[in-house]
């Protein structure tokens, strides 16, 4: 087991000074995480030693590359508790995974009498594809209500399902803005009783807590490699085999075929049916190494570490009278907030001048911003390599914001 307290040493990018010579305090892992040396080296090693295309060549390098690529698939399957690695499809990221389900699973099945249930806390990647499906099929989008603390109003979810028209329920496991962790198992059970399939956006949960698709009971799970210490350009769609087998491929070409004629073709088995063209091989290898690294920390311990950090951050920020925090107390490892009277982009810029990297903006969740009645928020998001000292640095930097703008400045 790798010790979380010392794991920061494994991340080369964290050991640098930035703007004005300040040591970097990286609090933007919800946007993308840093990579441990083992991931960077696995990808470099692949190019230095094994580089070849997969599933085609019979030469030594092609065999090694194929084994590395399929080994990564097995590692990902193990990581999410999926018994069958063939149900792990490599895509470019959570966005592509969600679009694949929407386009390939939902669009051919839905019609004007059907409904798709979403929540107002979704990332645009889990909204826009469903809007496209609704436009193409006439299906109706329905939304679960939010309670004032930013958790889901489950009775309103029940009521939506009672209508008997819901075919798909798509929601995030963990909000990238509020940190809300949704009760997936209960929601999935209820959806299944109503005859709907459950599409889970795990972009913010798979990197941060134990996720087991069997235990959660979802039908599809989408997530990205780059938010879980892996490379960019790689992500995963996991699905139940019978559902994946019933879906037509989205892209044609390469390894996704079985037999090609001049006028029609037959398609390969899952997962290859969905992996047209040369896949992101080195990225998959890097993702496999990221999985191994996270396993060496232990996902229960990753979650516990972030719970401690976020509790400390809520306590410290809660003592600042002009900092408004959004979202529930029980949450994943991030805090969205605003400083009264100061635009979030100004806050983020001043924090950056002190080496503290946060995200400011709508976080690709514009409907949620409207619900919060703000244009944007500042978001500090944590990962295993963050420490309570990083929270202290954030608070110190916020004191500087208050000093520049005047504490308790009136909203502009
Ligand atoms: C909750 C959530 N879903 C989906 C995505 C999209 O991930 P990607 O841009 O890696 O496809 C993100 C990224 O911020 C996210 O936070």
Short mmCIF file of C-alpha atoms and ligand atoms in Angstrom, two decimals:
data_model
loop_
_atom_site.label_atom_id
_atom_site.label_comp_id
_atom_site.label_asym_id
_atom_site.label_seq_id
_atom_site.Cartn_x
_atom_site.Cartn_y
_atom_site.Cartn_z
CA UNK A 1 0.00 0.00 0.00
CA UNK A 2 1.26 3.46 -0.94
CA UNK A 3 0.95 6.04 1.80
CA UNK A 4 -1.32 8.98 0.89
CA UNK A 5 0.55 11.29 3.27
CA UNK A 6 3.74 10.97 1.21
CA UNK A 7 2.28 10.38 -2.25
CA UNK A 8 2.71 14.02 -3.23
CA UNK A 9 6.35 13.14 -3.99
CA UNK A 10 5.14 10.98 -6.88
CA UNK A 11 3.75 13.95 -8.82
CA UNK A 12 6.56 15.88 -10.54
CA UNK A 13 4.37 18.78 -11.72
CA UNK A 14 3.40 19.68 -8.17
CA UNK A 15 6.96 20.58 -7.24
CA UNK A 16 7.34 23.87 -9.01
CA UNK A 17 6.98 27.54 -8.34
CA UNK A 18 4.56 29.55 -10.42
CA UNK A 19 3.45 33.19 -10.70
CA UNK A 20 5.77 35.43 -8.71
CA UNK A 21 7.87 32.52 -7.46
CA UNK A 22 5.12 31.05 -5.27
CA UNK A 23 5.10 27.29 -4.73
CA UNK A 24 2.23 25.77 -6.72
CA UNK A 25 -0.91 24.92 -4.74
CA UNK A 26 -2.97 22.92 -7.21
CA UNK A 27 -6.68 22.96 -6.34
CA UNK A 28 -8.14 22.22 -9.76
CA UNK A 29 -8.19 18.43 -9.94
CA UNK A 30 -11.91 18.34 -10.79
CA UNK A 31 -10.90 19.91 -14.11
CA UNK A 32 -7.94 17.61 -14.59
CA UNK A 33 -5.67 15.79 -12.20
CA UNK A 34 -1.90 15.62 -12.12
CA UNK A 35 -0.12 12.41 -13.10
CA UNK A 36 2.18 10.33 -10.96
CA UNK A 37 5.58 9.39 -12.31
CA UNK A 38 4.43 5.78 -12.87
CA UNK A 39 1.77 6.94 -15.36
CA UNK A 40 4.12 9.26 -17.21
CA UNK A 41 6.72 6.50 -17.38
CA UNK A 42 4.24 3.83 -18.50
CA UNK A 43 3.22 5.98 -21.44
CA UNK A 44 6.82 6.88 -22.29
CA UNK A 45 7.87 3.23 -21.98
CA UNK A 46 5.14 2.18 -24.35
CA UNK A 47 6.46 4.54 -27.03
CA UNK A 48 10.10 3.69 -26.33
CA UNK A 49 9.67 -0.08 -26.41
CA UNK A 50 6.31 -1.48 -27.51
CA UNK A 51 4.92 1.05 -29.95
CA UNK A 52 2.77 -0.71 -32.56
CA UNK A 53 -0.82 -0.84 -33.63
CA UNK A 54 -3.12 -3.26 -31.82
CA UNK A 55 -5.06 -6.33 -32.95
CA UNK A 56 -3.56 -6.34 -36.46
CA UNK A 57 0.09 -7.26 -36.56
CA UNK A 58 1.59 -10.61 -35.71
CA UNK A 59 5.05 -9.21 -34.98
CA UNK A 60 6.48 -9.01 -31.50
CA UNK A 61 5.77 -5.33 -30.94
CA UNK A 62 2.19 -5.64 -32.17
CA UNK A 63 1.63 -8.48 -29.76
CA UNK A 64 3.15 -6.55 -26.90
CA UNK A 65 1.08 -3.47 -27.73
CA UNK A 66 -2.09 -5.52 -27.92
CA UNK A 67 -1.35 -7.18 -24.61
CA UNK A 68 -0.65 -3.80 -22.98
CA UNK A 69 -3.89 -2.34 -24.39
CA UNK A 70 -6.02 -5.32 -23.34
CA UNK A 71 -4.23 -5.44 -19.98
CA UNK A 72 -5.36 -1.86 -19.40
CA UNK A 73 -8.92 -2.89 -20.22
CA UNK A 74 -8.72 -5.68 -17.65
CA UNK A 75 -7.33 -3.26 -15.05
CA UNK A 76 -10.17 -0.80 -15.64
CA UNK A 77 -12.76 -3.59 -15.40
CA UNK A 78 -11.29 -4.72 -12.08
CA UNK A 79 -11.23 -1.15 -10.81
CA UNK A 80 -14.96 -0.61 -11.39
CA UNK A 81 -16.03 -4.09 -10.31
CA UNK A 82 -17.02 -5.16 -13.82
CA UNK A 83 -16.80 -8.93 -14.17
CA UNK A 84 -16.40 -8.81 -17.96
CA UNK A 85 -13.57 -6.69 -19.44
CA UNK A 86 -15.30 -6.87 -22.84
CA UNK A 87 -17.89 -4.47 -21.46
CA UNK A 88 -15.22 -1.79 -21.01
CA UNK A 89 -15.08 0.36 -24.13
CA UNK A 90 -12.23 2.79 -24.58
CA UNK A 91 -13.38 6.18 -25.82
CA UNK A 92 -11.87 9.67 -25.65
CA UNK A 93 -13.52 10.70 -22.41
CA UNK A 94 -16.72 10.91 -20.40
CA UNK A 95 -18.24 13.23 -22.99
CA UNK A 96 -17.76 10.75 -25.79
CA UNK A 97 -19.01 7.90 -23.60
CA UNK A 98 -22.24 9.77 -22.79
CA UNK A 99 -22.76 10.73 -26.42
CA UNK A 100 -22.24 7.12 -27.43
CA UNK A 101 -24.99 5.91 -25.08
CA UNK A 102 -27.34 8.71 -26.07
CA UNK A 103 -26.83 8.22 -29.79
CA UNK A 104 -26.43 4.49 -30.02
CA UNK A 105 -28.60 3.18 -27.19
CA UNK A 106 -31.31 5.79 -26.68
CA UNK A 107 -31.89 7.44 -30.03
CA UNK A 108 -33.01 4.33 -31.94
CA UNK A 109 -35.35 3.30 -29.13
CA UNK A 110 -37.09 6.48 -28.04
CA UNK A 111 -40.13 8.21 -29.45
CA UNK A 112 -42.51 11.07 -28.61
CA UNK A 113 -44.22 9.11 -25.82
CA UNK A 114 -40.97 8.53 -23.94
CA UNK A 115 -39.21 10.51 -21.27
CA UNK A 116 -35.61 11.00 -20.23
CA UNK A 117 -34.99 12.00 -16.62
CA UNK A 118 -32.02 14.24 -15.82
CA UNK A 119 -31.04 16.51 -12.95
CA UNK A 120 -30.27 20.23 -13.00
CA UNK A 121 -26.81 19.54 -11.57
CA UNK A 122 -25.57 17.79 -14.72
CA UNK A 123 -22.42 18.76 -16.57
CA UNK A 124 -23.20 19.90 -20.12
CA UNK A 125 -21.75 16.58 -21.30
CA UNK A 126 -24.69 14.83 -19.68
CA UNK A 127 -27.27 17.38 -20.86
CA UNK A 128 -26.56 18.28 -24.45
CA UNK A 129 -26.46 14.68 -25.80
CA UNK A 130 -29.90 14.08 -24.28
CA UNK A 131 -31.22 17.32 -25.69
CA UNK A 132 -30.03 16.09 -29.09
CA UNK A 133 -31.80 12.76 -28.56
CA UNK A 134 -34.97 14.56 -27.49
CA UNK A 135 -34.84 16.76 -30.59
CA UNK A 136 -34.28 13.77 -32.86
CA UNK A 137 -36.96 11.52 -31.35
CA UNK A 138 -39.57 13.81 -29.82
CA UNK A 139 -38.87 12.31 -26.37
CA UNK A 140 -39.38 14.67 -23.45
CA UNK A 141 -36.73 15.74 -20.95
CA UNK A 142 -37.83 15.83 -17.30
CA UNK A 143 -35.82 17.12 -14.36
CA UNK A 144 -35.58 15.99 -10.76
CA UNK A 145 -35.99 18.98 -8.41
CA UNK A 146 -33.13 20.16 -6.22
CA UNK A 147 -33.47 20.89 -2.52
CA UNK A 148 -32.05 24.19 -1.23
CA UNK A 149 -28.83 22.48 -0.04
CA UNK A 150 -28.11 21.17 -3.54
CA UNK A 151 -29.15 17.56 -3.00
CA UNK A 152 -31.78 15.82 -5.10
CA UNK A 153 -35.42 15.95 -4.05
CA UNK A 154 -36.04 12.21 -4.19
CA UNK A 155 -39.84 12.43 -3.88
CA UNK A 156 -39.85 14.52 -7.07
CA UNK A 157 -37.79 11.76 -8.72
CA UNK A 158 -40.37 9.20 -7.58
CA UNK A 159 -43.16 11.28 -9.07
CA UNK A 160 -41.41 11.48 -12.43
CA UNK A 161 -41.03 7.71 -12.54
CA UNK A 162 -44.65 7.12 -11.58
CA UNK A 163 -45.73 8.51 -14.95
CA UNK A 164 -44.58 5.22 -16.51
CA UNK A 165 -42.95 6.88 -19.53
CA UNK A 166 -39.37 7.16 -18.39
CA UNK A 167 -36.98 5.08 -20.52
CA UNK A 168 -33.66 6.58 -19.45
CA UNK A 169 -32.45 8.12 -16.20
CA UNK A 170 -29.09 9.86 -16.64
CA UNK A 171 -27.37 11.60 -13.76
CA UNK A 172 -24.06 12.38 -12.22
CA UNK A 173 -22.66 10.34 -9.35
CA UNK A 174 -20.95 13.42 -7.94
CA UNK A 175 -21.64 17.03 -8.89
CA UNK A 176 -18.60 18.86 -10.27
CA UNK A 177 -19.92 22.10 -8.77
CA UNK A 178 -21.72 21.30 -5.52
CA UNK A 179 -19.85 18.14 -4.61
CA UNK A 180 -23.24 16.46 -3.98
CA UNK A 181 -22.94 12.67 -4.01
CA UNK A 182 -26.14 11.19 -5.35
CA UNK A 183 -27.68 7.98 -3.96
CA UNK A 184 -27.06 5.89 -7.05
CA UNK A 185 -28.15 2.51 -5.73
CA UNK A 186 -31.56 3.70 -4.54
CA UNK A 187 -32.11 5.73 -7.68
CA UNK A 188 -31.11 2.83 -9.91
CA UNK A 189 -33.41 0.39 -8.11
CA UNK A 190 -36.29 2.78 -8.49
CA UNK A 191 -35.51 3.42 -12.17
CA UNK A 192 -35.36 -0.29 -12.90
CA UNK A 193 -38.72 -0.89 -11.23
CA UNK A 194 -40.08 1.75 -13.60
CA UNK A 195 -38.47 0.02 -16.60
CA UNK A 196 -35.79 2.65 -17.26
CA UNK A 197 -32.08 2.19 -17.82
CA UNK A 198 -29.60 4.10 -15.67
CA UNK A 199 -26.74 6.04 -17.22
CA UNK A 200 -24.27 7.18 -14.60
CA UNK A 201 -21.81 9.99 -15.18
CA UNK A 202 -18.87 8.91 -13.07
CA UNK A 203 -16.44 11.59 -14.25
CA UNK A 204 -16.18 13.02 -10.73
CA UNK A 205 -16.71 9.85 -8.71
CA UNK A 206 -14.58 7.11 -10.26
CA UNK A 207 -11.36 9.06 -9.49
CA UNK A 208 -12.35 9.80 -5.89
CA UNK A 209 -14.27 6.96 -4.27
CA UNK A 210 -14.77 3.22 -4.63
CA UNK A 211 -17.11 2.62 -7.56
CA UNK A 212 -18.52 -0.83 -8.18
CA UNK A 213 -20.94 -1.09 -11.08
CA UNK A 214 -22.54 -4.25 -9.75
CA UNK A 215 -23.13 -2.77 -6.33
CA UNK A 216 -24.40 0.53 -7.70
CA UNK A 217 -26.72 -1.20 -10.13
CA UNK A 218 -26.24 1.24 -13.01
CA UNK A 219 -26.54 0.06 -16.62
CA UNK A 220 -23.92 2.37 -18.12
CA UNK A 221 -21.01 4.20 -16.51
CA UNK A 222 -19.03 6.97 -18.20
CA UNK A 223 -15.74 8.47 -16.99
CA UNK A 224 -12.50 10.09 -18.13
CA UNK A 225 -8.89 9.03 -17.67
CA UNK A 226 -7.40 12.49 -17.20
CA UNK A 227 -9.35 13.22 -14.02
CA UNK A 228 -8.04 10.02 -12.41
CA UNK A 229 -4.31 10.54 -12.94
CA UNK A 230 -4.37 9.07 -16.44
CA UNK A 231 -3.61 10.76 -19.76
CA UNK A 232 -5.98 12.97 -21.71
CA UNK A 233 -7.71 11.51 -24.75
CA UNK A 234 -8.84 8.32 -23.02
CA UNK A 235 -12.06 7.54 -21.23
CA UNK A 236 -14.37 4.65 -20.62
CA UNK A 237 -17.89 3.61 -21.30
CA UNK A 238 -18.87 0.55 -19.33
CA UNK A 239 -22.22 -1.04 -20.11
CA UNK A 240 -24.16 -4.20 -19.41
CA UNK A 241 -23.28 -6.71 -22.08
CA UNK A 242 -26.82 -7.32 -23.35
CA UNK A 243 -27.34 -3.58 -23.77
CA UNK A 244 -24.01 -3.06 -25.52
CA UNK A 245 -24.72 -5.99 -27.81
CA UNK A 246 -28.02 -4.46 -28.81
CA UNK A 247 -26.40 -1.16 -29.82
CA UNK A 248 -25.26 -0.26 -33.33
CA UNK A 249 -21.74 1.17 -33.67
CA UNK A 250 -21.47 4.93 -33.86
CA UNK A 251 -18.37 5.13 -36.04
CA UNK A 252 -17.38 2.87 -38.92
CA UNK A 253 -13.91 1.67 -39.90
CA UNK A 254 -10.98 -0.28 -38.58
CA UNK A 255 -11.38 -2.93 -35.95
CA UNK A 256 -15.15 -2.49 -35.55
CA UNK A 257 -15.99 -4.74 -38.52
CA UNK A 258 -16.29 -8.47 -38.96
CA UNK A 259 -16.95 -8.64 -42.71
CA UNK A 260 -17.03 -5.76 -45.15
CA UNK A 261 -18.76 -5.96 -48.52
CA UNK A 262 -19.12 -3.26 -51.12
CA UNK A 263 -22.60 -2.37 -49.95
CA UNK A 264 -22.86 -3.57 -46.39
CA UNK A 265 -20.86 -4.87 -43.48
CA UNK A 266 -21.26 -6.93 -40.36
CA UNK A 267 -19.91 -5.71 -37.07
CA UNK A 268 -17.42 -7.06 -34.60
CA UNK A 269 -18.25 -8.09 -31.03
CA UNK A 270 -18.16 -5.70 -28.09
CA UNK A 271 -16.00 -3.88 -27.18
CA UNK A 272 -14.30 -3.66 -30.61
CA UNK A 273 -17.54 -2.74 -32.34
CA UNK A 274 -17.32 0.65 -30.64
CA UNK A 275 -13.59 1.22 -31.09
CA UNK A 276 -13.32 2.26 -34.73
CA UNK A 277 -9.90 3.21 -36.10
CA UNK A 278 -6.62 3.16 -34.23
CA UNK A 279 -7.55 3.52 -30.57
CA UNK A 280 -5.68 5.66 -28.02
CA UNK A 281 -3.22 2.87 -27.21
CA UNK A 282 -0.54 4.68 -25.21
CA UNK A 283 -3.28 6.57 -23.36
CA UNK A 284 -4.99 3.31 -22.42
CA UNK A 285 -1.66 2.00 -21.13
CA UNK A 286 -1.28 5.19 -19.08
CA UNK A 287 -4.81 4.76 -17.74
CA UNK A 288 -3.98 1.19 -16.72
CA UNK A 289 -0.98 2.53 -14.77
CA UNK A 290 -3.22 5.16 -13.16
CA UNK A 291 -5.60 2.43 -12.04
CA UNK A 292 -2.71 0.54 -10.50
CA UNK A 293 -1.53 3.65 -8.73
CA UNK A 294 -4.99 4.38 -7.30
CA UNK A 295 -5.30 0.75 -6.24
CA UNK A 296 -1.98 1.04 -4.43
CA UNK A 297 -3.44 3.92 -2.41
CA UNK A 298 -6.80 2.19 -1.89
CA UNK A 299 -9.97 3.98 -2.96
CA UNK A 300 -11.47 3.90 0.54
CA UNK A 301 -8.41 5.80 1.74
CA UNK A 302 -8.59 8.22 -1.19
CA UNK A 303 -12.16 9.03 -0.22
CA UNK A 304 -11.30 9.34 3.49
CA UNK A 305 -8.40 11.68 2.70
CA UNK A 306 -10.64 13.94 0.64
CA UNK A 307 -13.37 13.85 3.29
CA UNK A 308 -10.90 15.18 5.82
CA UNK A 309 -9.64 17.87 3.46
CA UNK A 310 -13.08 19.06 2.44
CA UNK A 311 -14.28 19.14 6.06
CA UNK A 312 -11.28 21.28 6.95
CA UNK A 313 -11.86 23.55 3.94
CA UNK A 314 -15.54 23.98 4.84
CA UNK A 315 -14.57 24.84 8.39
CA UNK A 316 -11.92 27.40 7.39
CA UNK A 317 -13.92 29.00 4.59
CA UNK A 318 -17.03 28.94 6.79
CA UNK A 319 -15.21 31.29 9.19
CA UNK A 320 -14.87 33.93 6.46
CA UNK A 321 -18.03 36.01 6.71
CA UNK A 322 -18.07 37.21 3.10
CA UNK A 323 -17.43 33.79 1.55
CA UNK A 324 -20.61 32.09 0.39
CA UNK A 325 -20.31 28.32 0.03
CA UNK A 326 -22.62 26.30 -2.21
CA UNK A 327 -23.72 22.70 -1.80
CA UNK A 328 -24.38 20.23 1.01
CA UNK A 329 -22.16 19.46 3.99
CA UNK A 330 -21.76 15.82 3.04
CA UNK A 331 -19.95 15.97 -0.27
CA UNK A 332 -17.05 14.94 -2.44
CA UNK A 333 -13.68 16.67 -2.28
CA UNK A 334 -14.48 20.09 -3.69
CA UNK A 335 -15.85 23.43 -2.58
CA UNK A 336 -17.57 25.99 -4.78
CA UNK A 337 -17.93 29.46 -3.36
CA UNK A 338 -18.10 33.16 -4.05
CA UNK A 339 -16.54 36.09 -2.27
CA UNK A 340 -19.20 38.70 -1.71
CA UNK A 341 -18.85 41.62 -4.09
CA UNK A 342 -15.93 40.17 -6.06
CA UNK A 343 -16.26 38.53 -9.45
CA UNK A 344 -15.10 34.88 -9.34
CA UNK A 345 -12.66 35.50 -12.17
CA UNK A 346 -11.04 38.28 -10.14
CA UNK A 347 -10.86 35.95 -7.14
CA UNK A 348 -9.20 33.23 -9.23
CA UNK A 349 -6.73 35.72 -10.74
CA UNK A 350 -5.66 37.03 -7.35
CA UNK A 351 -5.35 33.48 -6.02
CA UNK A 352 -3.20 32.61 -9.01
CA UNK A 353 -0.90 35.53 -8.21
CA UNK A 354 -0.19 33.69 -4.97
CA UNK A 355 0.34 30.33 -6.63
CA UNK A 356 -3.11 28.94 -5.81
CA UNK A 357 -4.72 27.33 -8.87
CA UNK A 358 -8.52 27.15 -8.73
CA UNK A 359 -11.22 27.17 -11.38
CA UNK A 360 -13.68 30.03 -11.83
CA UNK A 361 -16.60 30.02 -14.22
CA UNK A 362 -19.81 28.13 -14.87
CA UNK A 363 -18.00 24.77 -14.77
CA UNK A 364 -19.97 23.56 -17.82
CA UNK A 365 -23.09 23.58 -15.66
CA UNK A 366 -24.99 26.66 -16.79
CA UNK A 367 -28.45 25.42 -15.71
CA UNK A 368 -27.05 24.85 -12.22
CA UNK A 369 -25.57 28.37 -12.18
CA UNK A 370 -29.05 29.69 -12.98
CA UNK A 371 -30.48 27.61 -10.14
CA UNK A 372 -27.83 29.05 -7.80
CA UNK A 373 -28.65 32.48 -9.22
CA UNK A 374 -25.01 33.28 -9.95
CA UNK A 375 -23.08 33.80 -13.17
CA UNK A 376 -20.15 31.74 -11.94
CA UNK A 377 -18.41 30.35 -8.88
CA UNK A 378 -14.87 29.75 -7.69
CA UNK A 379 -14.11 26.07 -7.23
CA UNK A 380 -11.32 24.55 -5.16
CA UNK A 381 -11.08 20.82 -5.80
CA UNK A 382 -8.86 18.34 -3.98
CA UNK A 383 -7.12 15.09 -4.67
CA UNK A 384 -4.81 12.69 -2.87
CA UNK A 385 -1.80 14.98 -3.23
CA UNK A 386 -3.44 17.91 -1.46
CA UNK A 387 -2.80 18.64 2.19
CA UNK A 388 -4.37 20.75 4.95
CA UNK A 389 -1.54 23.24 4.25
CA UNK A 390 -2.99 23.70 0.76
CA UNK A 391 -6.30 24.68 2.38
CA UNK A 392 -4.41 27.12 4.62
CA UNK A 393 -2.75 28.59 1.52
CA UNK A 394 -6.17 29.01 -0.09
CA UNK A 395 -7.50 30.80 2.99
CA UNK A 396 -4.43 33.07 3.14
CA UNK A 397 -4.83 33.92 -0.53
CA UNK A 398 -8.51 34.69 0.04
CA UNK A 399 -7.54 37.07 2.82
CA UNK A 400 -5.52 38.90 0.18
CA UNK A 401 -8.61 39.06 -2.06
CA UNK A 402 -10.54 40.61 0.80
CA UNK A 403 -7.71 43.05 1.49
CA UNK A 404 -7.62 44.17 -2.14
CA UNK A 405 -11.37 44.48 -2.61
CA UNK A 406 -12.28 45.39 0.96
CA UNK A 407 -13.87 42.72 3.15
CA UNK A 408 -17.62 42.59 2.75
CA UNK A 409 -17.58 44.80 -0.34
CA UNK A 410 -21.06 45.33 -1.73
CA UNK A 411 -21.92 43.22 -4.77
CA UNK A 412 -21.15 44.86 -8.10
C1 LIG B 1 -19.47 15.60 -13.97
C2 LIG B 1 -18.72 15.65 -15.27
N1 LIG B 1 -19.19 14.98 -16.32
C3 LIG B 1 -18.57 14.97 -17.50
C4 LIG B 1 -17.41 15.67 -17.68
C5 LIG B 1 -16.76 15.65 -19.04
O1 LIG B 1 -15.52 15.05 -18.99
P1 LIG B 1 -14.53 15.12 -20.25
O2 LIG B 1 -14.41 16.58 -20.59
O3 LIG B 1 -13.26 14.53 -19.76
O4 LIG B 1 -15.17 14.36 -21.35
C6 LIG B 1 -16.86 16.40 -16.63
C7 LIG B 1 -15.63 17.20 -16.79
O5 LIG B 1 -15.45 18.22 -16.18
C8 LIG B 1 -17.54 16.39 -15.38
O6 LIG B 1 -17.08 17.07 -14.33
#
